Amino acid sequence: MNVFIRELKFHRKSLIMWSIAIFFMIVSSIGKFTAYAETGQSMNELLSQIPSSIKAVLGMGNFDLTKLSGFYGMLYLYLLLLATVHASLLGATIISKEERDKTTEFLMVKPISRVGIITAKIFAALFNIVVFNLITLIFSITLMGKYAQGENITSEICVLMLGMFILQLMFLFIGTATAAVSRRPKKAASASTTVLLICFIISSVINMNSKLEPLKYITPFEYFKADKLLNGGGFEPIFLFLSFVIIAVLMFISYVFYKKRDLNI
């Protein structure tokens, strides 16, 4: 069986489950938005009493939560967490699962090089995160659009999904690089999610203490924040550059170490 097709079939159920999780997160959030919208300005006055650092950690920023665009800006942080955890686990699993499951013989008997194997695996992983991103985009536009009350936020959602996709790529290749380097395939997924957790904690600490803002360059969660993307800041060139450098380096590490490693049988 073709490696690419085999990987798609293997991760099909996982993709469906993650998509269902996204669906329920958006649906459950709609109820909160309707409650915020009904309270009107009083909700914004109440939220203004919350310290800005706490609001930043919770993803609220300076959004007007009584408007759909502002509420979706807050929701974006939680969608982003789901997307990046999925990408990180996918990257680690797709590289290490044969060693983990003791099915390495399947790859060894194939008339295909190591480079060909990892390329097929990476393309399968990319297909998965593209589908995940598109599903999130479609659910967001259709479900949130029903409560837009004349407000069109399609363009804002598309911008946020682009930022999400770049972060998905980064954490996907953090996963593949971790799995390629690690000598313990069973630990690859937990190691990659640990990296993600550290990045998120650093981002939260930065939001609570503005003096630590110079650290924003070391955590991808600070690269494409909803408040900057939606409030006219757009994509900062330095973060786009860093993102693609990180992706390229991690991809290089994945190929080099996977090609050299001794696969455990």
PDB file of C-alpha atoms in Angstrom:
ATOM      1  CA  MET A   1       0.000   0.000   0.000  1.00  0.00           C
ATOM      2  CA  ASN A   2       1.220   3.508  -0.829  1.00  0.00           C
ATOM      3  CA  VAL A   3       2.725   5.161   2.284  1.00  0.00           C
ATOM      4  CA  PHE A   4       0.795   8.400   1.710  1.00  0.00           C
ATOM      5  CA  ILE A   5      -2.568   6.614   1.409  1.00  0.00           C
ATOM      6  CA  ARG A   6      -1.763   4.376   4.379  1.00  0.00           C
ATOM      7  CA  GLU A   7      -1.063   7.413   6.570  1.00  0.00           C
ATOM      8  CA  LEU A   8      -4.288   9.119   5.488  1.00  0.00           C
ATOM      9  CA  LYS A   9      -6.285   6.020   6.413  1.00  0.00           C
ATOM     10  CA  PHE A  10      -4.465   5.625   9.730  1.00  0.00           C
ATOM     11  CA  HIS A  11      -5.167   9.222  10.817  1.00  0.00           C
ATOM     12  CA  ARG A  12      -8.691   9.440   9.379  1.00  0.00           C
ATOM     13  CA  LYS A  13     -10.521   8.660  12.628  1.00  0.00           C
ATOM     14  CA  SER A  14      -8.308  11.041  14.581  1.00  0.00           C
ATOM     15  CA  LEU A  15      -9.063  13.864  12.137  1.00  0.00           C
ATOM     16  CA  ILE A  16     -12.795  13.208  12.456  1.00  0.00           C
ATOM     17  CA  MET A  17     -12.619  13.287  16.267  1.00  0.00           C
ATOM     18  CA  TRP A  18     -10.648  16.532  16.302  1.00  0.00           C
ATOM     19  CA  SER A  19     -13.104  18.065  13.831  1.00  0.00           C
ATOM     20  CA  ILE A  20     -16.001  17.100  16.102  1.00  0.00           C
ATOM     21  CA  ALA A  21     -14.175  18.755  19.013  1.00  0.00           C
ATOM     22  CA  ILE A  22     -13.847  21.963  16.984  1.00  0.00           C
ATOM     23  CA  PHE A  23     -17.544  21.823  16.093  1.00  0.00           C
ATOM     24  CA  PHE A  24     -18.650  21.471  19.712  1.00  0.00           C
ATOM     25  CA  MET A  25     -16.277  24.191  20.888  1.00  0.00           C
ATOM     26  CA  ILE A  26     -17.767  26.671  18.426  1.00  0.00           C
ATOM     27  CA  VAL A  27     -21.353  25.587  19.147  1.00  0.00           C
ATOM     28  CA  SER A  28     -20.886  25.811  22.916  1.00  0.00           C
ATOM     29  CA  SER A  29     -19.334  29.261  22.532  1.00  0.00           C
ATOM     30  CA  ILE A  30     -22.337  30.590  20.615  1.00  0.00           C
ATOM     31  CA  GLY A  31     -24.453  30.402  23.766  1.00  0.00           C
ATOM     32  CA  LYS A  32     -21.930  32.561  25.596  1.00  0.00           C
ATOM     33  CA  PHE A  33     -21.940  35.104  22.770  1.00  0.00           C
ATOM     34  CA  THR A  34     -25.727  35.446  22.815  1.00  0.00           C
ATOM     35  CA  ALA A  35     -25.565  36.070  26.569  1.00  0.00           C
ATOM     36  CA  TYR A  36     -22.864  38.721  26.103  1.00  0.00           C
ATOM     37  CA  ALA A  37     -24.787  40.371  23.263  1.00  0.00           C
ATOM     38  CA  GLU A  38     -27.989  40.579  25.320  1.00  0.00           C
ATOM     39  CA  THR A  39     -26.262  42.362  28.201  1.00  0.00           C
ATOM     40  CA  GLY A  40     -24.931  45.020  25.842  1.00  0.00           C
ATOM     41  CA  GLN A  41     -22.596  47.700  27.118  1.00  0.00           C
ATOM     42  CA  SER A  42     -22.926  46.567  30.733  1.00  0.00           C
ATOM     43  CA  MET A  43     -20.856  43.471  29.896  1.00  0.00           C
ATOM     44  CA  ASN A  44     -18.025  45.594  28.506  1.00  0.00           C
ATOM     45  CA  GLU A  45     -18.136  47.782  31.611  1.00  0.00           C
ATOM     46  CA  LEU A  46     -17.888  44.687  33.793  1.00  0.00           C
ATOM     47  CA  LEU A  47     -14.983  43.276  31.781  1.00  0.00           C
ATOM     48  CA  SER A  48     -13.157  46.604  31.899  1.00  0.00           C
ATOM     49  CA  GLN A  49     -12.648  46.036  35.626  1.00  0.00           C
ATOM     50  CA  ILE A  50     -10.628  42.891  34.953  1.00  0.00           C
ATOM     51  CA  PRO A  51      -6.845  43.526  34.812  1.00  0.00           C
ATOM     52  CA  SER A  52      -5.590  43.702  31.233  1.00  0.00           C
ATOM     53  CA  SER A  53      -3.000  40.990  31.930  1.00  0.00           C
ATOM     54  CA  ILE A  54      -5.719  38.531  32.961  1.00  0.00           C
ATOM     55  CA  LYS A  55      -7.829  39.419  29.939  1.00  0.00           C
ATOM     56  CA  ALA A  56      -4.848  38.824  27.678  1.00  0.00           C
ATOM     57  CA  VAL A  57      -4.209  35.387  29.180  1.00  0.00           C
ATOM     58  CA  LEU A  58      -7.879  34.456  28.681  1.00  0.00           C
ATOM     59  CA  GLY A  59      -7.757  35.677  25.088  1.00  0.00           C
ATOM     60  CA  MET A  60     -10.110  38.614  25.694  1.00  0.00           C
ATOM     61  CA  GLY A  61      -7.645  41.363  24.853  1.00  0.00           C
ATOM     62  CA  ASN A  62      -9.467  44.635  24.238  1.00  0.00           C
ATOM     63  CA  PHE A  63     -12.268  43.022  22.259  1.00  0.00           C
ATOM     64  CA  ASP A  64     -15.874  44.146  22.408  1.00  0.00           C
ATOM     65  CA  LEU A  65     -17.421  40.807  23.350  1.00  0.00           C
ATOM     66  CA  THR A  66     -20.923  42.021  22.515  1.00  0.00           C
ATOM     67  CA  LYS A  67     -19.899  42.058  18.839  1.00  0.00           C
ATOM     68  CA  LEU A  68     -19.342  38.851  16.927  1.00  0.00           C
ATOM     69  CA  SER A  69     -15.921  39.920  15.620  1.00  0.00           C
ATOM     70  CA  GLY A  70     -14.699  40.648  19.133  1.00  0.00           C
ATOM     71  CA  PHE A  71     -16.108  37.439  20.554  1.00  0.00           C
ATOM     72  CA  TYR A  72     -14.552  35.349  17.790  1.00  0.00           C
ATOM     73  CA  GLY A  73     -11.232  37.065  18.476  1.00  0.00           C
ATOM     74  CA  MET A  74     -11.411  35.690  22.019  1.00  0.00           C
ATOM     75  CA  LEU A  75     -12.545  32.252  20.822  1.00  0.00           C
ATOM     76  CA  TYR A  76      -9.600  32.117  18.414  1.00  0.00           C
ATOM     77  CA  LEU A  77      -7.113  31.423  21.224  1.00  0.00           C
ATOM     78  CA  TYR A  78      -8.947  28.234  22.190  1.00  0.00           C
ATOM     79  CA  LEU A  79      -9.356  27.110  18.585  1.00  0.00           C
ATOM     80  CA  LEU A  80      -5.647  27.772  18.122  1.00  0.00           C
ATOM     81  CA  LEU A  81      -4.770  25.589  21.105  1.00  0.00           C
ATOM     82  CA  LEU A  82      -6.771  22.692  19.683  1.00  0.00           C
ATOM     83  CA  ALA A  83      -5.225  23.153  16.240  1.00  0.00           C
ATOM     84  CA  THR A  84      -1.633  23.296  17.475  1.00  0.00           C
ATOM     85  CA  VAL A  85      -2.016  20.336  19.849  1.00  0.00           C
ATOM     86  CA  HIS A  86      -3.460  18.333  16.956  1.00  0.00           C
ATOM     87  CA  ALA A  87      -0.595  19.372  14.665  1.00  0.00           C
ATOM     88  CA  SER A  88       2.059  18.614  17.277  1.00  0.00           C
ATOM     89  CA  LEU A  89       0.692  15.147  18.046  1.00  0.00           C
ATOM     90  CA  LEU A  90       0.194  14.423  14.355  1.00  0.00           C
ATOM     91  CA  GLY A  91       3.780  15.343  13.499  1.00  0.00           C
ATOM     92  CA  ALA A  92       5.248  13.196  16.261  1.00  0.00           C
ATOM     93  CA  THR A  93       2.948  10.233  15.674  1.00  0.00           C
ATOM     94  CA  ILE A  94       3.247  10.083  11.906  1.00  0.00           C
ATOM     95  CA  ILE A  95       7.043   9.718  12.165  1.00  0.00           C
ATOM     96  CA  SER A  96       7.300   7.387  15.148  1.00  0.00           C
ATOM     97  CA  LYS A  97       4.239   5.135  15.005  1.00  0.00           C
ATOM     98  CA  GLU A  98       5.907   2.191  13.200  1.00  0.00           C
ATOM     99  CA  GLU A  99       8.609   1.973  15.864  1.00  0.00           C
ATOM    100  CA  ARG A 100       6.069   2.526  18.614  1.00  0.00           C
ATOM    101  CA  ASP A 101       3.731  -0.173  17.286  1.00  0.00           C
ATOM    102  CA  LYS A 102       6.545  -2.575  16.279  1.00  0.00           C
ATOM    103  CA  THR A 103       5.513  -2.498  12.596  1.00  0.00           C
ATOM    104  CA  THR A 104       8.768  -1.162  11.155  1.00  0.00           C
ATOM    105  CA  GLU A 105       8.969  -4.150   8.802  1.00  0.00           C
ATOM    106  CA  PHE A 106       6.247  -2.554   6.693  1.00  0.00           C
ATOM    107  CA  LEU A 107       8.598   0.305   5.818  1.00  0.00           C
ATOM    108  CA  MET A 108      11.715  -1.837   5.470  1.00  0.00           C
ATOM    109  CA  VAL A 109      10.225  -4.093   2.791  1.00  0.00           C
ATOM    110  CA  LYS A 110       9.042  -1.168   0.693  1.00  0.00           C
ATOM    111  CA  PRO A 111      11.145  -0.365  -2.421  1.00  0.00           C
ATOM    112  CA  ILE A 112      11.378   3.246  -1.320  1.00  0.00           C
ATOM    113  CA  SER A 113      14.129   5.354   0.252  1.00  0.00           C
ATOM    114  CA  ARG A 114      14.003   6.937   3.689  1.00  0.00           C
ATOM    115  CA  VAL A 115      13.614  10.326   2.006  1.00  0.00           C
ATOM    116  CA  GLY A 116      10.660   8.991   0.047  1.00  0.00           C
ATOM    117  CA  ILE A 117       9.075   7.589   3.199  1.00  0.00           C
ATOM    118  CA  ILE A 118       9.333  10.764   5.245  1.00  0.00           C
ATOM    119  CA  THR A 119       8.212  12.881   2.284  1.00  0.00           C
ATOM    120  CA  ALA A 120       5.063  10.767   1.926  1.00  0.00           C
ATOM    121  CA  LYS A 121       4.437  11.016   5.671  1.00  0.00           C
ATOM    122  CA  ILE A 122       4.887  14.793   5.692  1.00  0.00           C
ATOM    123  CA  PHE A 123       2.539  15.235   2.730  1.00  0.00           C
ATOM    124  CA  ALA A 124      -0.065  13.137   4.536  1.00  0.00           C
ATOM    125  CA  ALA A 125       0.369  15.278   7.657  1.00  0.00           C
ATOM    126  CA  LEU A 126       0.074  18.471   5.605  1.00  0.00           C
ATOM    127  CA  PHE A 127      -3.128  17.152   4.039  1.00  0.00           C
ATOM    128  CA  ASN A 128      -4.538  16.541   7.520  1.00  0.00           C
ATOM    129  CA  ILE A 129      -3.801  20.006   8.855  1.00  0.00           C
ATOM    130  CA  VAL A 130      -5.111  21.680   5.697  1.00  0.00           C
ATOM    131  CA  VAL A 131      -8.378  19.748   6.082  1.00  0.00           C
ATOM    132  CA  PHE A 132      -8.470  20.589   9.808  1.00  0.00           C
ATOM    133  CA  ASN A 133      -7.968  24.280   9.034  1.00  0.00           C
ATOM    134  CA  LEU A 134     -10.626  24.307   6.303  1.00  0.00           C
ATOM    135  CA  ILE A 135     -13.119  22.523   8.560  1.00  0.00           C
ATOM    136  CA  THR A 136     -12.488  25.104  11.288  1.00  0.00           C
ATOM    137  CA  LEU A 137     -12.938  27.881   8.722  1.00  0.00           C
ATOM    138  CA  ILE A 138     -16.216  26.439   7.408  1.00  0.00           C
ATOM    139  CA  PHE A 139     -17.646  25.766  10.867  1.00  0.00           C
ATOM    140  CA  SER A 140     -16.655  29.256  12.004  1.00  0.00           C
ATOM    141  CA  ILE A 141     -18.224  31.054   9.045  1.00  0.00           C
ATOM    142  CA  THR A 142     -21.442  29.013   8.958  1.00  0.00           C
ATOM    143  CA  LEU A 143     -22.124  28.652  12.686  1.00  0.00           C
ATOM    144  CA  MET A 144     -21.011  32.098  13.819  1.00  0.00           C
ATOM    145  CA  GLY A 145     -22.590  33.712  10.757  1.00  0.00           C
ATOM    146  CA  LYS A 146     -26.067  32.750  11.983  1.00  0.00           C
ATOM    147  CA  TYR A 147     -25.638  35.164  14.895  1.00  0.00           C
ATOM    148  CA  ALA A 148     -23.885  37.949  12.996  1.00  0.00           C
ATOM    149  CA  GLN A 149     -26.842  40.370  13.233  1.00  0.00           C
ATOM    150  CA  GLY A 150     -25.759  42.079  10.033  1.00  0.00           C
ATOM    151  CA  GLU A 151     -22.038  41.967  10.907  1.00  0.00           C
ATOM    152  CA  ASN A 152     -19.907  40.267   8.243  1.00  0.00           C
ATOM    153  CA  ILE A 153     -16.788  38.748   9.805  1.00  0.00           C
ATOM    154  CA  THR A 154     -15.820  36.349   7.020  1.00  0.00           C
ATOM    155  CA  SER A 155     -12.676  38.306   6.127  1.00  0.00           C
ATOM    156  CA  GLU A 156     -11.618  38.478   9.793  1.00  0.00           C
ATOM    157  CA  ILE A 157     -12.079  34.731  10.192  1.00  0.00           C
ATOM    158  CA  CYS A 158     -10.028  34.065   7.050  1.00  0.00           C
ATOM    159  CA  VAL A 159      -7.170  36.217   8.364  1.00  0.00           C
ATOM    160  CA  LEU A 160      -7.169  34.378  11.686  1.00  0.00           C
ATOM    161  CA  MET A 161      -7.259  30.999   9.949  1.00  0.00           C
ATOM    162  CA  LEU A 162      -4.187  31.972   7.929  1.00  0.00           C
ATOM    163  CA  GLY A 163      -2.339  32.798  11.146  1.00  0.00           C
ATOM    164  CA  MET A 164      -3.544  29.515  12.628  1.00  0.00           C
ATOM    165  CA  PHE A 165      -2.290  27.580   9.607  1.00  0.00           C
ATOM    166  CA  ILE A 166       1.229  28.980   9.946  1.00  0.00           C
ATOM    167  CA  LEU A 167       1.282  27.970  13.616  1.00  0.00           C
ATOM    168  CA  GLN A 168      -0.055  24.540  12.678  1.00  0.00           C
ATOM    169  CA  LEU A 169       2.889  24.143  10.314  1.00  0.00           C
ATOM    170  CA  MET A 170       5.365  25.146  13.002  1.00  0.00           C
ATOM    171  CA  PHE A 171       4.037  22.724  15.583  1.00  0.00           C
ATOM    172  CA  LEU A 172       3.642  19.967  13.011  1.00  0.00           C
ATOM    173  CA  PHE A 173       7.360  20.178  12.265  1.00  0.00           C
ATOM    174  CA  ILE A 174       8.204  20.500  15.954  1.00  0.00           C
ATOM    175  CA  GLY A 175       6.495  17.122  16.229  1.00  0.00           C
ATOM    176  CA  THR A 176       8.292  15.551  13.250  1.00  0.00           C
ATOM    177  CA  ALA A 177      11.680  16.890  14.353  1.00  0.00           C
ATOM    178  CA  THR A 178      11.162  15.661  17.916  1.00  0.00           C
ATOM    179  CA  ALA A 179      10.199  12.194  16.689  1.00  0.00           C
ATOM    180  CA  ALA A 180      13.088  12.027  14.217  1.00  0.00           C
ATOM    181  CA  VAL A 181      15.660  13.003  16.856  1.00  0.00           C
ATOM    182  CA  SER A 182      14.224  11.005  19.762  1.00  0.00           C
ATOM    183  CA  ARG A 183      15.528   7.510  20.468  1.00  0.00           C
ATOM    184  CA  ARG A 184      12.347   6.715  22.354  1.00  0.00           C
ATOM    185  CA  PRO A 185       9.468   6.754  19.851  1.00  0.00           C
ATOM    186  CA  LYS A 186       6.856   6.268  22.569  1.00  0.00           C
ATOM    187  CA  LYS A 187       7.975   9.539  24.167  1.00  0.00           C
ATOM    188  CA  ALA A 188       7.932  11.643  20.976  1.00  0.00           C
ATOM    189  CA  ALA A 189       4.310  12.792  21.251  1.00  0.00           C
ATOM    190  CA  SER A 190       4.615  13.785  24.909  1.00  0.00           C
ATOM    191  CA  ALA A 191       7.892  15.600  24.206  1.00  0.00           C
ATOM    192  CA  SER A 192       6.394  17.655  21.382  1.00  0.00           C
ATOM    193  CA  THR A 193       3.334  18.602  23.427  1.00  0.00           C
ATOM    194  CA  THR A 194       5.641  19.585  26.294  1.00  0.00           C
ATOM    195  CA  VAL A 195       7.370  22.023  23.945  1.00  0.00           C
ATOM    196  CA  LEU A 196       3.954  23.407  22.991  1.00  0.00           C
ATOM    197  CA  LEU A 197       2.955  23.787  26.644  1.00  0.00           C
ATOM    198  CA  ILE A 198       6.186  25.634  27.446  1.00  0.00           C
ATOM    199  CA  CYS A 199       5.602  27.998  24.524  1.00  0.00           C
ATOM    200  CA  PHE A 200       2.060  28.693  25.712  1.00  0.00           C
ATOM    201  CA  ILE A 201       3.164  29.293  29.314  1.00  0.00           C
ATOM    202  CA  ILE A 202       5.839  31.740  28.146  1.00  0.00           C
ATOM    203  CA  SER A 203       3.199  33.564  26.105  1.00  0.00           C
ATOM    204  CA  SER A 204       0.903  33.757  29.145  1.00  0.00           C
ATOM    205  CA  VAL A 205       3.710  35.088  31.344  1.00  0.00           C
ATOM    206  CA  ILE A 206       4.527  37.751  28.744  1.00  0.00           C
ATOM    207  CA  ASN A 207       0.881  38.841  28.731  1.00  0.00           C
ATOM    208  CA  MET A 208       0.918  39.172  32.507  1.00  0.00           C
ATOM    209  CA  ASN A 209       4.154  41.169  32.612  1.00  0.00           C
ATOM    210  CA  SER A 210       4.857  43.656  29.815  1.00  0.00           C
ATOM    211  CA  LYS A 211       8.511  43.880  30.885  1.00  0.00           C
ATOM    212  CA  LEU A 212       8.990  40.395  29.455  1.00  0.00           C
ATOM    213  CA  GLU A 213       7.776  41.401  25.993  1.00  0.00           C
ATOM    214  CA  PRO A 214      11.243  40.849  24.402  1.00  0.00           C
ATOM    215  CA  LEU A 215      10.651  37.128  24.994  1.00  0.00           C
ATOM    216  CA  LYS A 216       7.833  37.185  22.425  1.00  0.00           C
ATOM    217  CA  TYR A 217      10.261  36.134  19.701  1.00  0.00           C
ATOM    218  CA  ILE A 218      10.807  32.707  21.266  1.00  0.00           C
ATOM    219  CA  THR A 219       7.158  31.650  21.481  1.00  0.00           C
ATOM    220  CA  PRO A 220       5.038  31.196  18.337  1.00  0.00           C
ATOM    221  CA  PHE A 221       1.868  31.980  20.290  1.00  0.00           C
ATOM    222  CA  GLU A 222       2.928  35.634  20.275  1.00  0.00           C
ATOM    223  CA  TYR A 223       3.431  35.794  16.514  1.00  0.00           C
ATOM    224  CA  PHE A 224      -0.152  36.021  15.247  1.00  0.00           C
ATOM    225  CA  LYS A 225      -2.360  37.248  18.074  1.00  0.00           C
ATOM    226  CA  ALA A 226      -6.003  37.921  17.312  1.00  0.00           C
ATOM    227  CA  ASP A 227      -6.066  41.450  18.726  1.00  0.00           C
ATOM    228  CA  LYS A 228      -3.233  42.568  16.441  1.00  0.00           C
ATOM    229  CA  LEU A 229      -4.568  40.791  13.362  1.00  0.00           C
ATOM    230  CA  LEU A 230      -8.094  42.160  13.811  1.00  0.00           C
ATOM    231  CA  ASN A 231      -7.260  45.667  14.993  1.00  0.00           C
ATOM    232  CA  GLY A 232      -5.252  46.771  11.985  1.00  0.00           C
ATOM    233  CA  GLY A 233      -1.862  45.379  12.979  1.00  0.00           C
ATOM    234  CA  GLY A 234      -1.864  42.666  10.335  1.00  0.00           C
ATOM    235  CA  PHE A 235       0.928  40.135   9.909  1.00  0.00           C
ATOM    236  CA  GLU A 236       4.239  41.521  11.132  1.00  0.00           C
ATOM    237  CA  PRO A 237       7.056  40.793   8.638  1.00  0.00           C
ATOM    238  CA  ILE A 238       9.505  39.804  11.376  1.00  0.00           C
ATOM    239  CA  PHE A 239       7.153  37.109  12.672  1.00  0.00           C
ATOM    240  CA  LEU A 240       6.426  35.821   9.181  1.00  0.00           C
ATOM    241  CA  PHE A 241      10.169  35.601   8.561  1.00  0.00           C
ATOM    242  CA  LEU A 242      10.815  33.826  11.874  1.00  0.00           C
ATOM    243  CA  SER A 243       7.963  31.417  11.222  1.00  0.00           C
ATOM    244  CA  PHE A 244       9.255  30.270   7.860  1.00  0.00           C
ATOM    245  CA  VAL A 245      12.844  30.040   9.127  1.00  0.00           C
ATOM    246  CA  ILE A 246      11.686  27.866  12.034  1.00  0.00           C
ATOM    247  CA  ILE A 247       9.618  25.682   9.698  1.00  0.00           C
ATOM    248  CA  ALA A 248      12.542  25.265   7.273  1.00  0.00           C
ATOM    249  CA  VAL A 249      15.022  24.405  10.052  1.00  0.00           C
ATOM    250  CA  LEU A 250      12.668  21.896  11.672  1.00  0.00           C
ATOM    251  CA  MET A 251      11.931  20.280   8.311  1.00  0.00           C
ATOM    252  CA  PHE A 252      15.668  19.983   7.652  1.00  0.00           C
ATOM    253  CA  ILE A 253      16.209  18.378  11.074  1.00  0.00           C
ATOM    254  CA  SER A 254      13.352  15.952  10.428  1.00  0.00           C
ATOM    255  CA  TYR A 255      14.828  14.774   7.127  1.00  0.00           C
ATOM    256  CA  VAL A 256      18.445  14.549   8.289  1.00  0.00           C
ATOM    257  CA  PHE A 257      17.806  12.634  11.511  1.00  0.00           C
ATOM    258  CA  TYR A 258      15.139  10.335  10.088  1.00  0.00           C
ATOM    259  CA  LYS A 259      17.437   9.402   7.223  1.00  0.00           C
ATOM    260  CA  LYS A 260      20.285   8.512   9.606  1.00  0.00           C
ATOM    261  CA  ARG A 261      18.421   6.852  12.464  1.00  0.00           C
ATOM    262  CA  ASP A 262      18.296   3.114  13.084  1.00  0.00           C
ATOM    263  CA  LEU A 263      14.643   2.117  13.092  1.00  0.00           C
ATOM    264  CA  ASN A 264      13.742  -0.113  16.026  1.00  0.00           C
ATOM    265  CA  ILE A 265      12.073  -3.355  15.000  1.00  0.00           C
TER     266      ILE A 265
END
